[in-house]
């Protein structure tokens, strides 16, 4: 039997961090299963993620308490995460199903290590699909006039279900600022273009008009500024003059779902560290 | 012995074009070696490119004269191109060599079917490389104050050498409007970003600041509007948080040269038809 | 209102085919919406696929009858296909669901233009998924001793439901020769390697042992020789020393389903012509 | 001023390696600029590569001597490499120039941090190119009868020039066993297929015959068994039924040179650790 934890650290770079951290782990008889580090020479910042296997069960609280003096001496932002503790995810959707279907499939087959607390939608279209999976479906329409109250209801649902991470799976609504801020660093969106190109509405039609030869999708953390948050992952698909806007939508939807799935998976595995408006991704 | 020609056509779409054109070719005992067609349903335009092999030598003038009635009846823009007649290319460069070296290599190994009439540069750095290949090198400095007169000199060189196609191989100067217009549809640029993202100066640094996960390059025809002409080809390269701006420059330069080479090759083979601000590429 | 047909032709190459065919289409007031042609210079074979739009409804029988003299004069293998007539598909599966789920999703969202006549499985695992989609599920176990009789039952089901195309969506059984021959050119398999590497059993484990840096998947027509039929489509996924065989299985499954979906889509759109042990794919 | 070293380690996995190594580095006031680690859970092996920056100059000998007790206690294979000490490379070529031209360009622009000790060829074709770069060119013909004596001469040249790494840049000769063994782990080959497919002669023609939809190239360490050594890097290029064997050769040559350049670059940066017949690549 073994007990796996993840240690995630961001701090100012200086000599001796790895030495101290690894000595701590060795002193607790931990093996480093996977190690990722990054020194940003410009900002003199240091980032690390360790997967650590202990032979003995560890209490997350005790581990954290023991680690605190090291963390404080290096001014770390840090977290020990028990890998057995599953994150609780809310998925927000509109009418389009491709990203939701893909996420549910990956969740059902244990590719995404999380609990899906609920699905929240501003349309009724996807209810039967969600309920067939034995999941809660909340229909909360969003109108321009009542946008704020709608998101207050969403907030209540999210809080009541102890949701940790929010995934916007082609949820076509703009979130209010207060909502973005409250769930900053925990709200993941998929945008159907290769950002920063074609932010905003109807990106495939913009791409078609511009005559680009590659279309793309971008998974990013949501911030108050539309489609401008830290980018997690991007990918592209080749297109030609033969493709209509409908073809771009069809071809793009495959890219969207795979890019979103990778982003969510990495987030759930604590592989993403946010650094200003950028991300360090230990994929 | 056989004689290969290319027929390139753009015209309003209507019933019977292919029938008439292919009957013409059959009547001249021509075989269609390669055929590409595209019907744009939105604009109701029709594009075609045929590679035709004749058993008997054809005069380009006679072939064109015989074809003219068909062309006129369908309001075609059209061209019969003798594949043995090589295009004459001028390459404009600045200090960076990677695209130039690549183009010269592909030219020397007959991958690019053209004559290189001359290389024109606003620095002396690449002279020995060019002259080693037995090619003319013209050093024409460009200053803000004398930009117009510099391009007048460039125009003179180009005209004197009967240049057909101009390739900007990381030529870091903005062309005057009159020059863009004069050589419209025959001037090919490589921009070191995935357009429309990061037009203008220092795109790799812009990309680094934005934290994108893919960088790209775009080959396009030059128009009066900077980095906004019809896109010919694009490609990308994956990058991570580990890469510095210098790494992006290094990784990007490989993408730039291959994207530019593909664009130039297709142009020389009459595979690109311009439609407004977009291209039809029969690759 | 318009009426779309596909014409698919393979014949010995010679002068005048396009002229005759396009004259026929023009004479029937048909517009060529999409045209693809290929001349194989080695075998002197000619392949074409036209999408033709008629203003008037056409009977497939009359169209074919009228076309027959042309077809015979050029020794064509040929077919006029009414695009409204949906192909009938049987999907064969074992226990793994990823390809089946993907195909059913694309079918349900009209991305695959076909009817799914039934799903046939040698296990019961996927019954509820299939029946939720309102489709027939046939459980036909296959044992070494009774393989032939099992496939006789499968053949009966397929014939009774007028199945046109058989898709092996990770169906882990080897088909008897007589079955392969009977449905030759209409049975599509997905193999989970980049063929011809790693044919046969457990390709991901073979790939892991060999230490390749890319894994792949191959969609091909089934022939009597295992994993050796005409290749329709292939794609790959980058892997590293970090990936375990389980990771390869997970990453590969995404490639498998997209490669299979593309192959099936092209088959249903008559975009694939078989030439010996190779394919011409007008994608 | 700073002094950069690389530490490369392979050893049986156990608790405390990172702690001991990083404590050693911290005690020498070294900063870990880049860290890569890999635990192979199957073989219970551990691999690491650190880039370490010291404020004070270090003698490689003294550094190694001080590190020896740690190395021995963990049964390490290990090396401290001074990054200022350039590797000495011999490039072996035949008639084809594309890989050689690419390597020389990357060397001339400092993308490959090495000295090129000499180029050795079994033809005279590439002499002027090599000598234009100011490099030695040795013409050593290889005949079946005199293969061994030819390689004895090659060995003499290599030894006299203190060559560390041998790059076979489309060198079309099979190396004798004794030569493979002598330079094992230091001889890099580019094979023009996606191994293990199409090992041996004329892989593009094999690929054409099989009708694959992707062609590839493989960079690997040479072992006694032809095209079967540890794979370093692979990449692919999409092809279609339109491409002739000549097209495959042309398209493939671009893949070959980029794959080889990556492999050589990583080797020169000590990013590749050989594990049996596989590689750990800390790219």
mmCIF file of C-alpha atoms in Angstrom, chain A:
data_model
loop_
_atom_site.group_PDB
_atom_site.id
_atom_site.type_symbol
_atom_site.label_atom_id
_atom_site.label_comp_id
_atom_site.label_asym_id
_atom_site.label_seq_id
_atom_site.Cartn_x
_atom_site.Cartn_y
_atom_site.Cartn_z
ATOM 1 C CA UNK A 1 0.000 0.000 0.000
ATOM 2 C CA UNK A 2 1.231 3.475 -0.792
ATOM 3 C CA UNK A 3 -0.042 7.027 -0.306
ATOM 4 C CA UNK A 4 0.418 9.600 -3.040
ATOM 5 C CA UNK A 5 0.520 13.344 -2.530
ATOM 6 C CA UNK A 6 1.275 16.278 -4.748
ATOM 7 C CA UNK A 7 3.360 19.210 -3.606
ATOM 8 C CA UNK A 8 2.926 22.385 -5.631
ATOM 9 C CA UNK A 9 5.151 25.389 -4.943
ATOM 10 C CA UNK A 10 5.710 28.868 -6.374
ATOM 11 C CA UNK A 11 8.207 31.229 -4.771
ATOM 12 C CA UNK A 12 11.051 33.656 -5.455
ATOM 13 C CA UNK A 13 14.009 31.723 -6.817
ATOM 14 C CA UNK A 14 17.045 31.237 -4.586
ATOM 15 C CA UNK A 15 19.736 28.687 -3.803
ATOM 16 C CA UNK A 16 18.712 25.699 -1.740
ATOM 17 C CA UNK A 17 14.982 25.287 -2.326
ATOM 18 C CA UNK A 18 15.209 21.839 -3.877
ATOM 19 C CA UNK A 19 17.712 20.751 -1.245
ATOM 20 C CA UNK A 20 15.417 21.742 1.616
ATOM 21 C CA UNK A 21 12.266 20.348 0.059
ATOM 22 C CA UNK A 22 13.798 17.068 -0.985
ATOM 23 C CA UNK A 23 15.462 16.643 2.412
ATOM 24 C CA UNK A 24 12.030 17.112 3.999
ATOM 25 C CA UNK A 25 10.541 14.470 1.734
ATOM 26 C CA UNK A 26 13.400 12.032 2.359
ATOM 27 C CA UNK A 27 13.059 12.614 6.113
ATOM 28 C CA UNK A 28 9.421 11.535 5.825
ATOM 29 C CA UNK A 29 10.461 8.456 3.808
ATOM 30 C CA UNK A 30 8.791 9.804 0.706
ATOM 31 C CA UNK A 31 9.812 8.854 -2.820
ATOM 32 C CA UNK A 32 9.602 11.482 -5.537
ATOM 33 C CA UNK A 33 7.659 9.702 -8.278
ATOM 34 C CA UNK A 34 7.497 12.626 -10.665
ATOM 35 C CA UNK A 35 9.296 15.948 -10.415
ATOM 36 C CA UNK A 36 8.838 19.106 -12.463
ATOM 37 C CA UNK A 37 10.618 22.376 -11.853
ATOM 38 C CA UNK A 38 10.869 25.673 -13.657
ATOM 39 C CA UNK A 39 13.056 28.672 -12.981
ATOM 40 C CA UNK A 40 11.801 31.797 -14.659
ATOM 41 C CA UNK A 41 15.000 33.763 -15.095
ATOM 42 C CA UNK A 42 13.244 37.028 -15.979
ATOM 43 C CA UNK A 43 11.005 37.258 -12.931
ATOM 44 C CA UNK A 44 13.400 35.210 -10.766
ATOM 45 C CA UNK A 45 10.518 32.973 -9.822
ATOM 46 C CA UNK A 46 10.665 29.292 -9.054
ATOM 47 C CA UNK A 47 7.912 26.743 -9.639
ATOM 48 C CA UNK A 48 7.817 23.100 -8.681
ATOM 49 C CA UNK A 49 5.448 20.163 -8.625
ATOM 50 C CA UNK A 50 6.376 16.870 -7.007
ATOM 51 C CA UNK A 51 4.411 13.655 -6.900
ATOM 52 C CA UNK A 52 5.468 11.988 -3.677
ATOM 53 C CA UNK A 53 4.762 8.433 -2.583
ATOM 54 C CA UNK A 54 4.810 7.647 1.114
ATOM 55 C CA UNK A 55 4.888 4.152 2.557
ATOM 56 C CA UNK A 56 2.902 5.293 5.580
ATOM 57 C CA UNK A 57 -0.415 7.177 5.516
ATOM 58 C CA UNK A 58 0.044 10.907 6.054
ATOM 59 C CA UNK A 59 -2.502 13.340 7.336
ATOM 60 C CA UNK A 60 -2.641 16.278 4.950
ATOM 61 C CA UNK A 61 -2.880 18.605 7.951
ATOM 62 C CA UNK A 62 0.173 17.163 9.702
ATOM 63 C CA UNK A 63 2.189 17.095 6.499
ATOM 64 C CA UNK A 64 1.337 20.717 5.857
ATOM 65 C CA UNK A 65 2.108 21.707 9.430
ATOM 66 C CA UNK A 66 5.502 20.051 9.292
ATOM 67 C CA UNK A 67 6.259 21.678 5.961
ATOM 68 C CA UNK A 68 5.200 25.191 7.018
ATOM 69 C CA UNK A 69 8.589 26.404 8.335
ATOM 70 C CA UNK A 70 10.275 25.576 5.024
ATOM 71 C CA UNK A 71 7.448 27.205 3.092
ATOM 72 C CA UNK A 72 7.673 30.361 5.145
ATOM 73 C CA UNK A 73 11.443 30.626 4.952
ATOM 74 C CA UNK A 74 11.224 30.642 1.125
ATOM 75 C CA UNK A 75 8.028 32.763 0.951
ATOM 76 C CA UNK A 76 6.232 29.981 -0.892
ATOM 77 C CA UNK A 77 2.727 29.761 -2.204
ATOM 78 C CA UNK A 78 2.258 26.066 -1.736
ATOM 79 C CA UNK A 79 -0.105 23.150 -1.288
ATOM 80 C CA UNK A 80 0.147 19.486 -0.355
ATOM 81 C CA UNK A 81 -2.668 17.704 -2.140
ATOM 82 C CA UNK A 82 -3.848 14.217 -1.243
ATOM 83 C CA UNK A 83 -4.380 12.495 -4.600
ATOM 84 C CA UNK A 84 -7.242 10.435 -3.166
ATOM 85 C CA UNK A 85 -9.274 13.560 -2.469
ATOM 86 C CA UNK A 86 -11.285 14.205 -5.618
ATOM 87 C CA UNK A 87 -11.993 17.729 -6.800
ATOM 88 C CA UNK A 88 -15.665 18.696 -7.165
ATOM 89 C CA UNK A 89 -16.505 20.123 -10.568
ATOM 90 C CA UNK A 90 -19.487 22.063 -11.914
ATOM 91 C CA UNK A 91 -19.918 22.107 -15.685
ATOM 92 C CA UNK A 92 -21.752 25.059 -17.227
ATOM 93 C CA UNK A 93 -23.274 24.531 -20.660
ATOM 94 C CA UNK A 94 -25.590 26.105 -23.112
ATOM 95 C CA UNK A 95 -27.082 24.177 -26.044
ATOM 96 C CA UNK A 96 -24.079 22.602 -27.694
ATOM 97 C CA UNK A 97 -23.232 19.170 -26.440
ATOM 98 C CA UNK A 98 -19.867 18.163 -27.870
ATOM 99 C CA UNK A 99 -17.646 19.339 -25.010
ATOM 100 C CA UNK A 100 -20.076 18.130 -22.352
ATOM 101 C CA UNK A 101 -20.410 14.690 -23.919
ATOM 102 C CA UNK A 102 -16.656 14.397 -24.137
ATOM 103 C CA UNK A 103 -16.083 15.463 -20.518
ATOM 104 C CA UNK A 104 -18.778 13.125 -19.220
ATOM 105 C CA UNK A 105 -17.280 10.238 -21.157
ATOM 106 C CA UNK A 106 -13.818 10.913 -19.771
ATOM 107 C CA UNK A 107 -15.255 11.262 -16.288
ATOM 108 C CA UNK A 108 -17.235 8.019 -16.592
ATOM 109 C CA UNK A 109 -14.135 6.142 -17.759
ATOM 110 C CA UNK A 110 -11.997 7.567 -14.941
ATOM 111 C CA UNK A 111 -9.822 9.596 -17.236
ATOM 112 C CA UNK A 112 -10.776 12.710 -15.283
ATOM 113 C CA UNK A 113 -10.165 12.165 -11.606
ATOM 114 C CA UNK A 114 -12.980 14.262 -10.132
ATOM 115 C CA UNK A 115 -16.544 14.275 -8.938
ATOM 116 C CA UNK A 116 -19.041 16.090 -11.090
ATOM 117 C CA UNK A 117 -21.153 17.960 -8.596
ATOM 118 C CA UNK A 118 -23.679 19.231 -11.113
ATOM 119 C CA UNK A 119 -24.301 20.543 -14.588
ATOM 120 C CA UNK A 120 -25.798 24.029 -14.861
ATOM 121 C CA UNK A 121 -27.353 25.176 -18.133
ATOM 122 C CA UNK A 122 -29.171 28.168 -19.519
ATOM 123 C CA UNK A 123 -31.241 25.875 -21.731
ATOM 124 C CA UNK A 124 -33.090 22.618 -21.146
ATOM 125 C CA UNK A 125 -31.644 20.809 -24.174
ATOM 126 C CA UNK A 126 -29.045 18.689 -22.452
ATOM 127 C CA UNK A 127 -31.050 17.563 -19.432
ATOM 128 C CA UNK A 128 -31.758 13.994 -20.500
ATOM 129 C CA UNK A 129 -28.148 13.355 -21.416
ATOM 130 C CA UNK A 130 -26.956 14.607 -18.036
ATOM 131 C CA UNK A 131 -29.582 12.805 -16.032
ATOM 132 C CA UNK A 132 -28.859 9.551 -17.860
ATOM 133 C CA UNK A 133 -25.410 9.828 -16.285
ATOM 134 C CA UNK A 134 -27.074 10.128 -12.856
ATOM 135 C CA UNK A 135 -26.018 13.760 -12.457
ATOM 136 C CA UNK A 136 -27.899 16.840 -11.264
ATOM 137 C CA UNK A 137 -29.053 19.250 -13.959
ATOM 138 C CA UNK A 138 -29.927 22.833 -13.063
ATOM 139 C CA UNK A 139 -31.720 24.957 -15.595
ATOM 140 C CA UNK A 140 -30.966 28.615 -14.921
ATOM 141 C CA UNK A 141 -31.915 30.888 -17.779
ATOM 142 C CA UNK A 142 -29.817 34.006 -18.200
ATOM 143 C CA UNK A 143 -31.309 37.168 -19.623
ATOM 144 C CA UNK A 144 -29.567 40.485 -20.081
ATOM 145 C CA UNK A 145 -31.806 42.090 -17.501
ATOM 146 C CA UNK A 146 -31.456 39.344 -14.901
ATOM 147 C CA UNK A 147 -27.909 38.284 -15.486
ATOM 148 C CA UNK A 148 -26.746 39.181 -12.015
ATOM 149 C CA UNK A 149 -29.518 37.360 -10.218
ATOM 150 C CA UNK A 150 -28.983 34.317 -12.421
ATOM 151 C CA UNK A 151 -25.346 34.177 -11.408
ATOM 152 C CA UNK A 152 -26.274 34.648 -7.780
ATOM 153 C CA UNK A 153 -28.385 31.505 -8.111
ATOM 154 C CA UNK A 154 -25.506 29.726 -9.792
ATOM 155 C CA UNK A 155 -23.219 30.801 -6.990
ATOM 156 C CA UNK A 156 -25.639 29.377 -4.438
ATOM 157 C CA UNK A 157 -25.761 26.021 -6.183
ATOM 158 C CA UNK A 158 -21.996 25.937 -6.491
ATOM 159 C CA UNK A 159 -21.440 26.800 -2.863
ATOM 160 C CA UNK A 160 -24.062 24.378 -1.616
ATOM 161 C CA UNK A 161 -22.334 21.551 -3.487
ATOM 162 C CA UNK A 162 -18.833 22.509 -2.357
ATOM 163 C CA UNK A 163 -17.696 22.942 -5.933
ATOM 164 C CA UNK A 164 -14.007 23.526 -6.376
ATOM 165 C CA UNK A 165 -13.645 23.936 -10.130
ATOM 166 C CA UNK A 166 -15.974 25.430 -12.732
ATOM 167 C CA UNK A 167 -15.740 24.332 -16.358
ATOM 168 C CA UNK A 168 -17.401 26.406 -19.068
ATOM 169 C CA UNK A 169 -18.067 23.800 -21.736
ATOM 170 C CA UNK A 170 -19.158 26.166 -24.520
ATOM 171 C CA UNK A 171 -21.303 28.149 -22.083
ATOM 172 C CA UNK A 172 -22.207 31.111 -24.250
ATOM 173 C CA UNK A 173 -22.736 33.646 -21.452
ATOM 174 C CA UNK A 174 -20.404 36.375 -20.249
ATOM 175 C CA UNK A 175 -19.796 36.043 -16.535
ATOM 176 C CA UNK A 176 -20.197 39.064 -14.221
ATOM 177 C CA UNK A 177 -16.980 40.514 -12.833
ATOM 178 C CA UNK A 178 -17.734 39.569 -9.254
ATOM 179 C CA UNK A 179 -18.249 35.962 -10.322
ATOM 180 C CA UNK A 180 -14.974 35.892 -12.295
ATOM 181 C CA UNK A 181 -13.094 37.250 -9.325
ATOM 182 C CA UNK A 182 -14.673 34.943 -6.806
ATOM 183 C CA UNK A 183 -13.701 31.836 -8.756
ATOM 184 C CA UNK A 184 -10.485 33.149 -10.271
ATOM 185 C CA UNK A 185 -7.948 30.445 -11.046
ATOM 186 C CA UNK A 186 -10.683 27.817 -10.756
ATOM 187 C CA UNK A 187 -12.849 28.671 -13.755
ATOM 188 C CA UNK A 188 -11.784 27.115 -17.050
ATOM 189 C CA UNK A 189 -13.184 28.168 -20.407
ATOM 190 C CA UNK A 190 -12.812 26.821 -23.920
ATOM 191 C CA UNK A 191 -12.742 29.480 -26.616
ATOM 192 C CA UNK A 192 -13.265 28.346 -30.183
ATOM 193 C CA UNK A 193 -10.355 30.197 -31.734
ATOM 194 C CA UNK A 194 -6.614 30.345 -31.592
ATOM 195 C CA UNK A 195 -6.385 33.281 -29.160
ATOM 196 C CA UNK A 196 -5.549 36.118 -29.303
ATOM 197 C CA UNK A 197 -7.019 35.866 -32.810
ATOM 198 C CA UNK A 198 -10.773 36.059 -33.027
ATOM 199 C CA UNK A 199 -11.736 36.798 -29.449
ATOM 200 C CA UNK A 200 -15.414 37.470 -28.857
ATOM 201 C CA UNK A 201 -18.374 36.256 -30.855
ATOM 202 C CA UNK A 202 -18.533 33.931 -33.859
ATOM 203 C CA UNK A 203 -14.813 33.199 -34.129
ATOM 204 C CA UNK A 204 -15.215 30.572 -36.862
ATOM 205 C CA UNK A 205 -16.992 33.095 -39.028
ATOM 206 C CA UNK A 206 -14.265 35.616 -38.329
ATOM 207 C CA UNK A 207 -11.702 32.971 -39.283
ATOM 208 C CA UNK A 208 -13.577 32.182 -42.471
ATOM 209 C CA UNK A 209 -13.736 35.857 -43.431
ATOM 210 C CA UNK A 210 -10.009 36.302 -42.826
ATOM 211 C CA UNK A 211 -9.150 33.248 -44.877
ATOM 212 C CA UNK A 212 -6.842 31.601 -42.351
ATOM 213 C CA UNK A 213 -5.425 28.184 -43.192
ATOM 214 C CA UNK A 214 -5.537 26.842 -39.631
ATOM 215 C CA UNK A 215 -8.322 27.143 -37.084
ATOM 216 C CA UNK A 216 -7.822 26.563 -33.392
ATOM 217 C CA UNK A 217 -9.174 26.380 -29.895
ATOM 218 C CA UNK A 218 -7.875 27.805 -26.647
ATOM 219 C CA UNK A 219 -8.440 26.614 -23.099
ATOM 220 C CA UNK A 220 -7.830 29.363 -20.542
ATOM 221 C CA UNK A 221 -8.630 30.513 -17.057
ATOM 222 C CA UNK A 222 -11.437 33.038 -16.945
ATOM 223 C CA UNK A 223 -10.668 36.564 -15.861
ATOM 224 C CA UNK A 224 -12.722 39.711 -15.911
ATOM 225 C CA UNK A 225 -11.448 40.574 -19.378
ATOM 226 C CA UNK A 226 -13.209 38.538 -22.070
ATOM 227 C CA UNK A 227 -11.073 35.770 -23.651
ATOM 228 C CA UNK A 228 -7.927 37.343 -22.219
ATOM 229 C CA UNK A 229 -7.124 35.132 -19.213
ATOM 230 C CA UNK A 230 -4.057 32.916 -18.766
ATOM 231 C CA UNK A 231 -3.846 30.392 -21.608
ATOM 232 C CA UNK A 232 -3.621 26.742 -20.547
ATOM 233 C CA UNK A 233 -3.601 24.897 -23.852
ATOM 234 C CA UNK A 234 -4.171 25.453 -27.556
ATOM 235 C CA UNK A 235 -4.369 23.320 -30.632
ATOM 236 C CA UNK A 236 -5.189 23.727 -34.295
ATOM 237 C CA UNK A 237 -6.729 22.019 -37.297
ATOM 238 C CA UNK A 238 -5.771 22.606 -40.918
ATOM 239 C CA UNK A 239 -8.499 23.989 -43.184
ATOM 240 C CA UNK A 240 -8.642 24.944 -46.847
ATOM 241 C CA UNK A 241 -10.616 27.119 -49.232
ATOM 242 C CA UNK A 242 -13.023 24.198 -49.608
ATOM 243 C CA UNK A 243 -14.324 24.527 -46.083
ATOM 244 C CA UNK A 244 -17.465 26.498 -45.363
ATOM 245 C CA UNK A 245 -18.119 28.153 -42.003
ATOM 246 C CA UNK A 246 -20.195 25.073 -41.125
ATOM 247 C CA UNK A 247 -17.191 22.873 -41.852
ATOM 248 C CA UNK A 248 -15.043 25.030 -39.588
ATOM 249 C CA UNK A 249 -17.613 24.610 -36.819
ATOM 250 C CA UNK A 250 -17.610 20.843 -37.307
ATOM 251 C CA UNK A 251 -13.819 20.456 -37.549
ATOM 252 C CA UNK A 252 -13.255 22.926 -34.750
ATOM 253 C CA UNK A 253 -15.543 21.120 -32.342
ATOM 254 C CA UNK A 254 -13.151 18.156 -32.283
ATOM 255 C CA UNK A 255 -10.272 20.457 -31.420
ATOM 256 C CA UNK A 256 -12.319 22.239 -28.759
ATOM 257 C CA UNK A 257 -13.202 19.105 -26.893
ATOM 258 C CA UNK A 258 -9.706 17.663 -26.868
ATOM 259 C CA UNK A 259 -8.115 20.961 -25.840
ATOM 260 C CA UNK A 260 -10.658 21.451 -23.049
ATOM 261 C CA UNK A 261 -10.225 17.893 -21.833
ATOM 262 C CA UNK A 262 -6.459 18.297 -21.613
ATOM 263 C CA UNK A 263 -6.796 21.585 -19.743
ATOM 264 C CA UNK A 264 -9.285 20.188 -17.243
ATOM 265 C CA UNK A 265 -7.211 17.048 -16.716
ATOM 266 C CA UNK A 266 -4.073 19.070 -15.995
ATOM 267 C CA UNK A 267 -5.971 21.375 -13.651
ATOM 268 C CA UNK A 268 -7.351 18.403 -11.707
ATOM 269 C CA UNK A 269 -3.841 16.983 -11.399
ATOM 270 C CA UNK A 270 -2.434 20.294 -10.106
ATOM 271 C CA UNK A 271 -0.211 20.581 -13.151
ATOM 272 C CA UNK A 272 -0.991 24.239 -13.833
ATOM 273 C CA UNK A 273 0.515 27.162 -11.936
ATOM 274 C CA UNK A 274 -0.670 30.645 -12.781
ATOM 275 C CA UNK A 275 2.028 33.283 -13.138
ATOM 276 C CA UNK A 276 0.479 36.669 -13.806
ATOM 277 C CA UNK A 277 -1.394 36.318 -17.070
ATOM 278 C CA UNK A 278 0.499 33.197 -18.118
ATOM 279 C CA UNK A 279 0.634 29.594 -17.010
ATOM 280 C CA UNK A 280 3.350 27.146 -16.146
ATOM 281 C CA UNK A 281 2.019 23.760 -17.263
ATOM 282 C CA UNK A 282 3.875 20.677 -16.025
ATOM 283 C CA UNK A 283 2.175 18.399 -18.566
#
